[in-house]
Amino acid sequence: LALIVQKFGGSSVRDNDRIRHVAQLVVAEKQRGNDVIVAVSAMGKTTNNLVAMAREFSAEPPAREMDMLLASGEQISIAMLAIALHSMGHKAISFTGPQVGIKTDSLHGRARIVGINDAKLRDAIGDGKIVIVAGFQGVTGDLEITTLGRGGSDTTGVALAAALQADRCDIYTDVDGVYTADPRAVPSAQRLNFITYDEMLELASVGAKVLHSRAVELAKIYNVPLRVLSSFEPGPGTMIVQEYKDMEKFVVSGVAIDESESQISILGVPDRPGVAASIFKQIAEAGISVDMIIQDVGTDDLNDISFTVDNEDFKAAKELAEQLKEQLGAGGVVTEEGVAKISVVGVGMKSHSGVAAKLFGALASADIGIKSITTSEICVSCLIDIDSAKKAANAIHEAFGLGNPPQISAKT
Ligand code: ADP
Ligand code: ASP
Ligand code: MG
């Protein structure tokens, strides 16, 4: 008897018809002789609607109350799925994150799971029940409700699979697998049969929202067999694996677009040792996480220091930059709200040169200017104008020949 965790995203449970269909997928898994734990997101656009409702009162509502509000979305969908399963004659029980002891740290809005108390889950499974758990939420040691960050239900699914040593975690969504690029932005994107944890982690962290990056991180650490597939149509999906056969054939396996960043530049910063340390220490202390950093060496012992932050942190970061300008006697602050980051990811970059050159060439041919660049072992990213994001993704996808990737059929 295997234990399978199935996770269903918001579009998969957007209305009662879809919930009924999800119930059928759950029952089918159970009828294959497996125990099933299901993690579910809020129905359709519920989370977005709740955020919008709160923002009618305040641009920055208290983080604790936002978690109270947003956690309610998943409580609706788990109960609805349990009710649907009962109506079809199956034993099912729903639990919120706190009820099954999904313990998190206390960072409201982006909490990290620190442990799961599996006793209640194992009891319910032992009783032959289909167990349904609310995604995206947990509880602190002080019994405060937290959420895991947008897209966090994937992480609930993988964490449950890790805690219960499940045989597989299936992430059901509205695409039939992981593609070489977001198929909504790049029509020629191809589904990948396999992708490594490392590549998927990098893709997720540079903006491919098909999986929450923390989910991939947990899957890699705990060796959870992870699959992405569609709840709308049958198909093999994409397996996320440690390695696959003929991996070296793929220099680049995907392109990702992140349209949620903003850039802030502090101009004319006096060039003294320790200045950058002081700037980024204060930014970190304000709880703002910085993505790309670029320093232009200027003249007269003055430098320009630019960095990007998530749009959510833009206002706070801009205010802090103004304070830092005064504190350091810098020349000025320039900001650009809403820029795009375009990235190429692939394990093959470790052994192939010329990836960055090809990326810059593709952007140049499409007449797209680059604002900043960062690289890691398996990823190159460029910051560009948000209006050029789709055009850039398509040009890069084409330049790397991702429309026709060498298909592979078996893992090593
Ligand atoms: P869910 O609600 O099921 O969690 P999400 O909207 O969070 O679904 O994630 C699925 C979406 O991710 C797809 O509809 C697709 O537009 C987007 N996406 C971005 N990059 C990729 C990619 N490389 N492969 C597949 N889908 C991607
Ligand atoms: N409902 C949450 C969100 O919309 C969590 C999730 O869907 O993964 O972000
Ligand atoms: Mg998601």
CSV table of C-alpha atoms and ligand atoms in Angstrom, one decimal, residues 7 9-11 172-175 177-179 181-184 208-210, ligand 1:
chain,number,residue,atom,x,y,z
A,7,LYS,CA,-2.2,18.8,-4.2
A,9,GLY,CA,-4.4,24.4,-7.0
A,10,GLY,CA,-7.0,27.2,-7.0
A,11,SER,CA,-8.2,26.8,-10.7
A,172,TYR,CA,-2.3,19.0,-10.0
A,173,THR,CA,-2.6,22.3,-11.7
A,174,ASP,CA,-4.0,24.0,-14.8
A,175,VAL,CA,-1.0,23.0,-17.1
A,177,GLY,CA,3.5,19.8,-16.6
A,178,VAL,CA,6.6,22.0,-16.4
A,179,TYR,CA,7.3,23.7,-19.7
A,181,ALA,CA,8.7,28.6,-20.5
A,182,ASP,CA,5.4,29.8,-19.2
A,183,PRO,CA,3.1,28.5,-22.0
A,184,ARG,CA,0.8,31.5,-21.6
A,208,ALA,CA,8.2,30.3,-12.8
A,209,LYS,CA,5.2,30.2,-10.5
A,210,VAL,CA,4.2,26.6,-11.5
B,1,ADP,P1,-2.1,26.5,-9.1
B,1,ADP,O1,-3.3,27.4,-8.8
B,1,ADP,O2,-2.6,25.2,-9.6
B,1,ADP,O3,-1.1,26.5,-8.0
B,1,ADP,P2,-0.4,28.4,-10.5
B,1,ADP,O4,-1.2,29.5,-11.3
B,1,ADP,O5,0.2,28.7,-9.2
B,1,ADP,O6,-1.4,27.2,-10.4
B,1,ADP,O7,0.7,27.8,-11.5
B,1,ADP,C1,0.4,27.3,-12.7
B,1,ADP,C2,0.7,28.4,-13.8
B,1,ADP,O8,2.2,28.5,-13.8
B,1,ADP,C3,0.4,28.0,-15.2
B,1,ADP,O9,-0.9,28.3,-15.5
B,1,ADP,C4,1.4,28.8,-16.0
B,1,ADP,O10,0.9,29.9,-16.6
B,1,ADP,C5,2.5,29.2,-15.0
B,1,ADP,N1,3.8,28.9,-15.4
B,1,ADP,C6,4.9,29.7,-15.3
B,1,ADP,N2,6.0,29.1,-15.7
B,1,ADP,C7,5.7,27.9,-16.1
B,1,ADP,C8,6.4,26.8,-16.7
B,1,ADP,N3,7.7,26.8,-16.9
B,1,ADP,N4,5.7,25.6,-16.9
B,1,ADP,C9,4.4,25.5,-16.7
B,1,ADP,N5,3.7,26.5,-16.2
B,1,ADP,C10,4.3,27.7,-15.9
